[in-house]
Tab-separated table of C-alpha atoms in Angstrom:
chain	number	residue	atom	x	y	z
A	1	MET	CA	0.000	0.000	0.000
A	2	ARG	CA	1.326	3.424	-0.971
A	3	VAL	CA	0.781	6.656	0.920
A	4	VAL	CA	-0.509	9.587	-1.145
A	5	ILE	CA	0.529	12.904	0.394
A	6	PRO	CA	-0.915	16.087	-1.141
A	7	ALA	CA	1.750	18.758	-0.594
A	8	ALA	CA	1.134	21.261	-3.381
A	9	GLY	CA	-0.137	24.121	-1.242
A	10	GLN	CA	1.400	27.570	-1.017
A	11	GLY	CA	0.531	28.120	2.639
A	12	THR	CA	-0.524	31.762	2.383
A	13	ARG	CA	-1.796	31.821	5.977
A	14	LEU	CA	1.638	30.648	7.140
A	15	ARG	CA	3.413	33.733	5.852
A	16	PRO	CA	6.102	34.875	6.499
A	17	LEU	CA	7.209	31.258	7.128
A	18	THR	CA	6.336	30.360	3.534
A	19	ASP	CA	7.816	33.421	1.858
A	20	ASP	CA	10.841	31.397	0.727
A	21	ARG	CA	9.642	27.795	0.956
A	22	PRO	CA	6.595	25.595	0.340
A	23	LYS	CA	4.307	24.784	3.240
A	24	ALA	CA	5.640	21.223	3.381
A	25	LEU	CA	9.126	22.479	4.290
A	26	VAL	CA	8.112	24.711	7.200
A	27	ASP	CA	10.124	23.662	10.247
A	28	VAL	CA	8.258	21.941	13.090
A	29	ALA	CA	10.484	21.246	16.103
A	30	GLY	CA	13.571	20.710	13.978
A	31	LYS	CA	12.018	18.794	11.066
A	32	PRO	CA	10.125	19.851	7.930
A	33	LEU	CA	6.386	19.362	8.234
A	34	LEU	CA	6.476	16.796	5.418
A	35	ALA	CA	9.074	14.750	7.318
A	36	ARG	CA	6.662	14.703	10.254
A	37	VAL	CA	4.045	13.190	7.922
A	38	PHE	CA	6.543	10.604	6.660
A	39	ASP	CA	7.421	9.679	10.236
A	40	ALA	CA	3.745	9.269	11.193
A	41	VAL	CA	3.228	6.497	8.630
A	42	TYR	CA	6.736	5.068	8.283
A	43	SER	CA	6.173	2.190	10.714
A	44	LEU	CA	2.985	1.065	8.951
A	45	ASP	CA	2.958	-1.705	6.365
A	46	VAL	CA	3.387	0.681	3.416
A	47	SER	CA	5.560	0.343	0.329
A	48	GLY	CA	6.388	3.982	-0.353
A	49	PHE	CA	5.192	7.561	-0.714
A	50	VAL	CA	3.492	9.414	-3.566
A	51	VAL	CA	3.983	13.123	-2.928
A	52	VAL	CA	1.827	15.563	-4.890
A	53	VAL	CA	3.829	18.764	-5.351
A	54	GLY	CA	2.980	22.147	-6.830
A	55	TYR	CA	4.117	25.461	-5.368
A	56	ARG	CA	7.928	25.397	-5.152
A	57	GLY	CA	7.769	21.667	-5.657
A	58	GLU	CA	11.368	21.514	-6.800
A	59	ALA	CA	12.447	22.490	-3.282
A	60	ILE	CA	10.628	19.450	-1.872
A	61	VAL	CA	12.248	17.142	-4.432
A	62	GLU	CA	15.673	18.612	-3.682
A	63	ARG	CA	15.168	18.269	0.072
A	64	PHE	CA	14.008	14.638	0.142
A	65	GLY	CA	15.241	13.082	-3.089
A	66	ASP	CA	13.954	9.661	-4.093
A	67	ALA	CA	13.618	8.025	-0.659
A	68	TYR	CA	12.938	8.684	3.009
A	69	ARG	CA	14.436	6.304	5.554
A	70	GLY	CA	14.686	3.677	2.830
A	71	LEU	CA	11.106	3.979	1.540
A	72	PRO	CA	10.842	5.222	-2.060
A	73	ILE	CA	9.280	8.572	-2.903
A	74	HIS	CA	7.459	9.100	-6.188
A	75	TYR	CA	6.576	12.687	-7.101
A	76	VAL	CA	3.614	13.825	-9.186
A	77	HIS	CA	2.838	17.433	-10.108
A	78	GLN	CA	-0.469	19.196	-9.655
A	79	GLU	CA	0.009	21.789	-12.377
A	80	THR	CA	-3.070	23.823	-11.448
A	81	ARG	CA	-4.177	23.620	-7.842
A	82	ARG	CA	-7.859	22.758	-8.136
A	83	GLY	CA	-8.565	21.292	-4.725
A	84	LEU	CA	-7.698	18.270	-2.653
A	85	GLY	CA	-9.754	15.893	-4.771
A	86	ASP	CA	-7.813	16.962	-7.837
A	87	ALA	CA	-4.528	16.510	-5.956
A	88	VAL	CA	-5.485	12.941	-5.070
A	89	LEU	CA	-6.526	12.288	-8.664
A	90	CYS	CA	-3.068	13.389	-9.834
A	91	ALA	CA	-1.637	10.360	-7.986
A	92	GLU	CA	-3.811	7.805	-9.810
A	93	GLY	CA	-1.057	6.628	-12.158
A	94	ALA	CA	1.290	5.938	-9.247
A	95	VAL	CA	-1.160	3.818	-7.228
A	96	ASP	CA	-2.132	0.189	-7.675
A	97	GLY	CA	-4.771	-1.062	-5.264
A	98	PRO	CA	-5.797	0.401	-1.885
A	99	PHE	CA	-3.934	3.516	-0.745
A	100	LEU	CA	-3.619	5.741	2.293
A	101	VAL	CA	-4.082	9.504	1.955
A	102	VAL	CA	-2.470	11.798	4.510
A	103	ASN	CA	-2.611	15.538	3.926
A	104	GLY	CA	0.847	17.064	3.800
A	105	ASP	CA	-0.077	19.801	6.282
A	106	ASN	CA	-1.071	17.370	9.043
A	107	ALA	CA	0.993	17.188	12.209
A	108	ILE	CA	0.236	13.716	13.595
A	109	ASP	CA	0.992	11.954	16.849
A	110	ALA	CA	-1.063	8.782	16.451
A	111	ASP	CA	-0.866	5.078	15.699
A	112	LEU	CA	-2.732	4.692	12.417
A	113	SER	CA	-2.261	0.923	12.196
A	114	PRO	CA	-5.820	0.157	13.437
A	115	VAL	CA	-7.185	2.217	10.533
A	116	LEU	CA	-5.288	0.168	7.950
A	117	ALA	CA	-6.126	-3.086	9.751
A	118	HIS	CA	-9.843	-2.254	9.715
A	119	HIS	CA	-9.765	-1.500	6.001
A	120	ARG	CA	-7.934	-4.715	5.175
A	121	GLU	CA	-10.202	-6.837	7.346
A	122	HIS	CA	-13.591	-5.392	6.397
A	123	GLY	CA	-13.025	-4.227	2.801
A	124	PRO	CA	-15.005	-0.983	2.563
A	125	THR	CA	-14.437	1.470	-0.269
A	126	ALA	CA	-13.090	3.945	2.294
A	127	THR	CA	-12.111	3.956	5.948
A	128	LEU	CA	-12.086	7.385	7.578
A	129	PRO	CA	-10.667	8.177	11.032
A	130	LEU	CA	-12.840	11.048	12.268
A	131	TRP	CA	-13.072	13.252	15.301
A	132	THR	CA	-15.360	15.781	16.947
A	133	VAL	CA	-14.837	19.549	16.941
A	134	PRO	CA	-16.819	22.631	18.033
A	135	ALA	CA	-19.594	23.686	15.655
A	136	ALA	CA	-17.734	26.815	14.533
A	137	GLU	CA	-14.780	24.688	13.449
A	138	ALA	CA	-17.039	22.185	11.699
A	139	ARG	CA	-18.226	24.943	9.367
A	140	GLU	CA	-14.678	25.239	8.020
A	141	THR	CA	-14.058	21.636	7.004
A	142	GLY	CA	-15.628	18.413	5.733
A	143	VAL	CA	-18.428	17.226	8.029
A	144	ALA	CA	-19.449	13.555	8.151
A	145	VAL	CA	-22.812	12.159	9.206
A	146	VAL	CA	-22.279	8.745	10.813
A	147	GLU	CA	-24.810	6.031	11.671
A	148	ASP	CA	-23.737	2.748	13.266
A	149	GLY	CA	-20.143	3.169	12.181
A	150	ARG	CA	-20.986	3.993	8.561
A	151	VAL	CA	-20.693	7.383	6.903
A	152	THR	CA	-24.063	8.304	5.380
A	153	ALA	CA	-23.164	11.769	4.066
A	154	VAL	CA	-20.210	14.155	3.799
A	155	VAL	CA	-20.595	17.906	3.325
A	156	GLU	CA	-17.747	20.341	2.683
A	157	LYS	CA	-17.843	23.539	4.788
A	158	PRO	CA	-21.587	23.535	5.585
A	159	GLU	CA	-23.185	26.709	6.924
A	160	GLU	CA	-25.319	24.596	9.262
A	161	PRO	CA	-23.370	21.404	10.095
A	162	ALA	CA	-25.495	18.290	10.474
A	163	SER	CA	-22.916	17.023	12.954
A	164	THR	CA	-19.629	18.074	14.506
A	165	THR	CA	-17.834	14.915	13.373
A	166	VAL	CA	-15.271	15.945	10.792
A	167	MET	CA	-12.736	14.534	8.399
A	168	THR	CA	-9.092	14.619	9.432
A	169	GLY	CA	-7.245	14.692	6.124
A	170	ILE	CA	-6.475	10.989	6.541
A	171	GLY	CA	-8.200	7.983	5.003
A	172	VAL	CA	-7.708	4.600	3.381
A	173	TYR	CA	-9.343	4.249	-0.024
A	174	GLU	CA	-9.977	1.862	-2.862
A	175	PRO	CA	-9.263	3.070	-6.419
A	176	ALA	CA	-12.986	3.824	-6.882
A	177	LEU	CA	-12.189	7.160	-5.241
A	178	PHE	CA	-10.278	8.263	-8.353
A	179	ASP	CA	-13.343	7.809	-10.542
A	180	ALA	CA	-15.463	9.748	-8.034
A	181	CYS	CA	-12.952	12.616	-8.060
A	182	ARG	CA	-13.141	12.628	-11.851
A	183	ARG	CA	-16.945	12.734	-11.942
A	184	VAL	CA	-17.849	15.020	-9.071
A	185	ASP	CA	-18.887	18.577	-9.922
A	186	PRO	CA	-16.424	21.307	-8.917
A	187	SER	CA	-17.454	23.419	-5.942
A	188	VAL	CA	-18.395	27.097	-6.101
A	189	ARG	CA	-14.676	27.745	-5.570
A	190	GLY	CA	-13.963	25.885	-8.795
A	191	GLU	CA	-12.211	23.094	-6.898
A	192	VAL	CA	-12.620	19.329	-6.809
A	193	GLU	CA	-13.448	18.804	-3.148
A	194	LEU	CA	-12.448	15.436	-1.691
A	195	PRO	CA	-15.431	15.394	0.724
A	196	ASP	CA	-17.756	15.826	-2.267
A	197	ALA	CA	-16.141	12.849	-4.012
A	198	ILE	CA	-16.557	10.713	-0.885
A	199	ASP	CA	-20.177	11.822	-0.598
A	200	LEU	CA	-20.702	10.746	-4.214
A	201	LEU	CA	-19.392	7.288	-3.330
A	202	VAL	CA	-21.803	7.100	-0.393
A	203	ARG	CA	-24.762	8.187	-2.527
A	204	GLU	CA	-23.896	5.530	-5.090
A	205	GLY	CA	-23.995	2.797	-2.458
A	206	HIS	CA	-20.333	2.373	-1.588
A	207	ARG	CA	-19.489	1.428	1.966
A	208	VAL	CA	-17.555	4.137	3.835
A	209	ASP	CA	-16.607	3.190	7.396
A	210	ALA	CA	-15.976	5.646	10.232
A	211	LEU	CA	-13.507	5.146	13.066
A	212	ALA	CA	-12.502	7.364	15.972
A	213	PHE	CA	-9.190	9.070	15.249
A	214	PRO	CA	-6.555	7.086	17.201
A	215	GLY	CA	-4.472	9.889	18.655
A	216	TRP	CA	-3.648	13.556	18.076
A	217	ARG	CA	-3.393	15.634	14.925
A	218	LEU	CA	-3.383	19.277	13.942
A	219	ASN	CA	-3.973	20.837	10.562
A	220	VAL	CA	-1.070	23.291	10.339
A	221	ASN	CA	-2.358	26.478	8.707
A	222	THR	CA	-0.942	29.383	10.716
A	223	PRO	CA	2.247	30.288	12.603
A	224	SER	CA	0.425	29.593	15.873
A	225	ASP	CA	-0.367	26.084	14.590
A	226	VAL	CA	3.339	25.561	13.935
A	227	GLU	CA	4.080	26.589	17.521
A	228	ALA	CA	1.404	24.238	18.882
A	229	ALA	CA	2.752	21.321	16.836
A	230	ALA	CA	6.307	22.106	17.932
A	231	ARG	CA	5.221	22.030	21.558
A	232	ARG	CA	3.557	18.655	21.020
A	233	PHE	CA	6.549	17.061	19.339
A	234	GLY	CA	8.950	18.693	21.753
A	235	ALA	CA	7.067	17.059	24.606
A	236	VAL	CA	7.040	13.556	23.108
A	237	GLU	CA	10.551	13.369	21.652
């Protein structure tokens, strides 16, 4: 199983930290953010990384080369940044079979092995580790409606969230996700939203399982997020 890591973002809210580097290379407690993502999944039964690059992508390639701690890295380019669903779709040619997606701006302190084990044992189209946030935060991300451990709907940035259970930028998927990303309508922002593609799978009868997120994670968007992640990793290392 390969790990698809979207890392094409410019990180405008992280300025000035991203004035001279892509978001993935912002330092978090002595390591680039992307290295933190690599470390979070390195011990899992994965065969390598597929990193989706865009803004200043050459700096990421130069920094990491063709391997990280012995696991191969394959790079694909998102020429025009049209959303997370489009970024995942860019990796289609580098994936064969089930794959793990971990957003490149996630700081993670968690054991994700139960997520992969669940997917392998039960065989859904997608397995999503989710967690609960305040309602105001739910309006800014992908919200999942869950019944008896199954996702019954996913809505991107709803004005009135149907729940406060949200996506975490991490999931295990079957290749059917690529076709959903291809077919889903772009959002009002003109982007291919990954939550919309997952919702399309649900509406078409695919099984999408929900699990509780097994640890800690933080979507790193601002300098204060970098500081919070650095404190976390500084405490555990």
